[in-house]
Coordinates of C-alpha atoms in Angstrom, one line a residue:
X9 CA 0.1 0.1 0.1
X10 CA 3.1 2.3 -0.3
X11 CA 2.4 5.5 -2.0
X12 CA -1.6 6.1 -0.9
X13 CA -0.9 8.2 2.1
X14 CA -4.2 9.1 3.7
X15 CA -6.4 6.7 1.4
X16 CA -9.6 5.3 2.6
X17 CA -9.8 1.5 1.8
X18 CA -13.0 -0.6 1.8
X19 CA -12.2 -4.5 2.6
X20 CA -14.9 -7.2 1.8
X21 CA -14.4 -10.4 3.2
X22 CA -12.3 -9.3 6.0
X23 CA -13.3 -12.4 8.2
X24 CA -11.7 -14.9 6.0
X25 CA -8.1 -15.9 5.7
X26 CA -6.7 -13.4 3.1
X27 CA -9.3 -10.7 3.7
X28 CA -8.3 -10.7 7.6
X29 CA -4.4 -10.4 6.3
X30 CA -5.4 -7.6 4.2
X31 CA -7.5 -5.7 7.0
X32 CA -4.5 -6.4 9.4
X33 CA -1.9 -4.8 7.0
X34 CA -4.3 -2.1 6.1
X35 CA -4.6 -1.0 9.7
X36 CA -0.9 -1.3 10.5
X37 CA 0.3 0.9 7.9
X38 CA 0.3 4.6 7.9
X39 CA -0.3 4.9 4.4
X40 CA -4.1 4.2 5.1
X41 CA -6.0 6.5 7.1
X42 CA -9.1 4.5 7.4
X43 CA -10.7 1.1 6.6
X44 CA -14.3 0.4 6.0
X45 CA -15.0 -3.4 6.0
X46 CA -18.1 -4.8 4.5
X47 CA -18.9 -8.5 5.4
X48 CA -21.6 -10.9 6.3
X49 CA -20.5 -10.8 9.8
X50 CA -18.3 -8.7 12.2
X51 CA -14.6 -9.1 12.1
X52 CA -14.3 -8.7 15.7
X53 CA -11.6 -6.2 15.5
X54 CA -11.3 -2.9 17.2
X55 CA -9.2 -0.2 16.0
X56 CA -9.5 3.7 15.7
X57 CA -9.3 3.5 11.8
X58 CA -11.7 0.8 11.4
X59 CA -15.6 1.2 10.5
X60 CA -17.5 -2.0 9.9
X61 CA -20.7 -2.7 8.2
X62 CA -22.4 -6.2 8.6
X63 CA -24.5 -6.3 5.4
X64 CA -26.7 -9.3 4.8
X65 CA -27.8 -8.7 1.1
X66 CA -24.6 -9.0 -1.3
X67 CA -26.8 -8.8 -4.3
X68 CA -27.9 -5.2 -3.4
X69 CA -25.5 -2.6 -1.9
X70 CA -27.8 0.4 -2.6
X71 CA -28.4 0.9 1.0
X72 CA -24.5 1.3 1.9
X73 CA -23.6 3.2 -1.2
X74 CA -23.1 6.4 0.8
X75 CA -20.5 4.9 3.0
X76 CA -18.6 3.7 -0.1
X77 CA -18.4 7.2 -1.1
X78 CA -14.8 8.8 -1.3
X79 CA -13.0 5.3 -1.3
X80 CA -9.8 5.4 -2.7
X81 CA -9.5 1.5 -3.2
X82 CA -11.6 -1.5 -2.2
X83 CA -10.0 -5.1 -2.0
X84 CA -12.6 -7.7 -2.6
X85 CA -11.6 -11.1 -0.8
X86 CA -15.0 -12.5 -0.2
X87 CA -15.4 -16.0 -1.4
X88 CA -16.1 -19.5 -0.6
X89 CA -14.2 -22.8 -1.2
X90 CA -15.2 -25.0 -4.1
X91 CA -17.3 -28.2 -3.1
X92 CA -18.6 -26.3 0.2
X93 CA -21.7 -24.9 -1.4
X94 CA -24.0 -26.0 -4.5
X95 CA -22.9 -25.0 -7.9
X96 CA -25.6 -22.3 -8.0
X97 CA -24.3 -20.7 -4.8
X98 CA -20.8 -21.0 -5.6
X99 CA -21.9 -19.1 -9.0
X100 CA -23.7 -16.4 -7.2
X101 CA -21.0 -15.8 -4.4
X102 CA -18.2 -15.8 -6.9
X103 CA -19.7 -13.8 -9.9
X104 CA -23.0 -12.2 -8.9
X105 CA -22.1 -10.9 -5.3
X106 CA -18.7 -9.7 -6.7
X107 CA -20.2 -7.8 -9.5
X108 CA -23.0 -6.4 -7.5
X109 CA -20.4 -4.8 -5.0
X110 CA -18.1 -3.7 -7.9
X111 CA -21.2 -1.7 -9.6
X112 CA -22.1 -0.1 -6.3
X113 CA -18.7 0.8 -5.7
X114 CA -18.0 2.2 -9.1
X115 CA -21.1 4.4 -8.7
X116 CA -20.3 5.5 -5.1
X117 CA -16.5 5.9 -5.8
X118 CA -15.8 6.2 -9.6
X119 CA -12.1 7.1 -9.2
X120 CA -11.4 3.9 -6.9
X121 CA -9.4 1.2 -7.5
X122 CA -10.8 -2.2 -7.5
X123 CA -8.7 -5.3 -6.3
X124 CA -10.0 -8.8 -6.9
X125 CA -8.9 -11.5 -4.9
X126 CA -9.3 -14.2 -7.8
X127 CA -8.0 -17.6 -8.1
X128 CA -5.2 -19.4 -10.2
X129 CA -6.7 -20.8 -13.4
X130 CA -9.3 -18.2 -13.7
X131 CA -10.8 -18.4 -17.2
X132 CA -12.3 -15.3 -18.7
X133 CA -13.1 -16.7 -21.9
X134 CA -15.5 -19.3 -19.9
X135 CA -14.1 -22.5 -21.6
X136 CA -12.7 -24.3 -18.5
X137 CA -14.4 -27.6 -17.7
X138 CA -14.0 -26.6 -13.9
X139 CA -16.8 -24.3 -12.8
X140 CA -14.7 -22.4 -10.0
X141 CA -12.2 -21.3 -13.1
X142 CA -15.2 -20.0 -15.2
X143 CA -16.7 -18.3 -12.4
X144 CA -13.7 -16.6 -11.2
X145 CA -12.8 -15.5 -15.0
X146 CA -16.5 -14.4 -15.4
X147 CA -15.9 -12.2 -12.0
X148 CA -12.5 -10.8 -13.5
X149 CA -14.2 -10.0 -16.8
X150 CA -17.0 -8.2 -15.2
X151 CA -14.8 -6.3 -12.7
X152 CA -12.7 -5.2 -15.8
X153 CA -16.0 -4.1 -17.7
X154 CA -17.0 -1.9 -14.9
X155 CA -14.6 0.6 -16.1
X156 CA -12.4 1.3 -12.8
X157 CA -9.6 3.7 -13.6
X158 CA -7.4 0.9 -12.1
X159 CA -8.5 -2.8 -11.6
X160 CA -6.1 -5.4 -10.3
X161 CA -6.8 -9.2 -10.3
X162 CA -5.0 -11.3 -7.9

């Protein structure tokens, strides 16, 4: 996060393994002035730079768009392991929820950067036999299509 002094960062999925690391590093660096987490449950972290939003409907972020205004970057780490949910739920969580959030962020903070924790083998062409690869690829492709000035896929 070097070079982003005073930046406001949004972390989605901060209760997961990678999201938790992103949250911890964001809070620890002086380059970030405030962190907003958006998640399905609270992180349990208390910090002066941290504001949390527990949000139930990851298909509709209109109610929290005002809180997203002024964000400099969002780091989207929400996800689910393959095989832990039915295929339709995997697609909903991997593609639909990601793009719903990305669209809301783009409306609320059009100059923000979007960082997506994707997955190895993500297939933007949608030809993979693996649903996980197709869905991660669809999420990547959709985020890029949102028109963020900077989009980073990890």
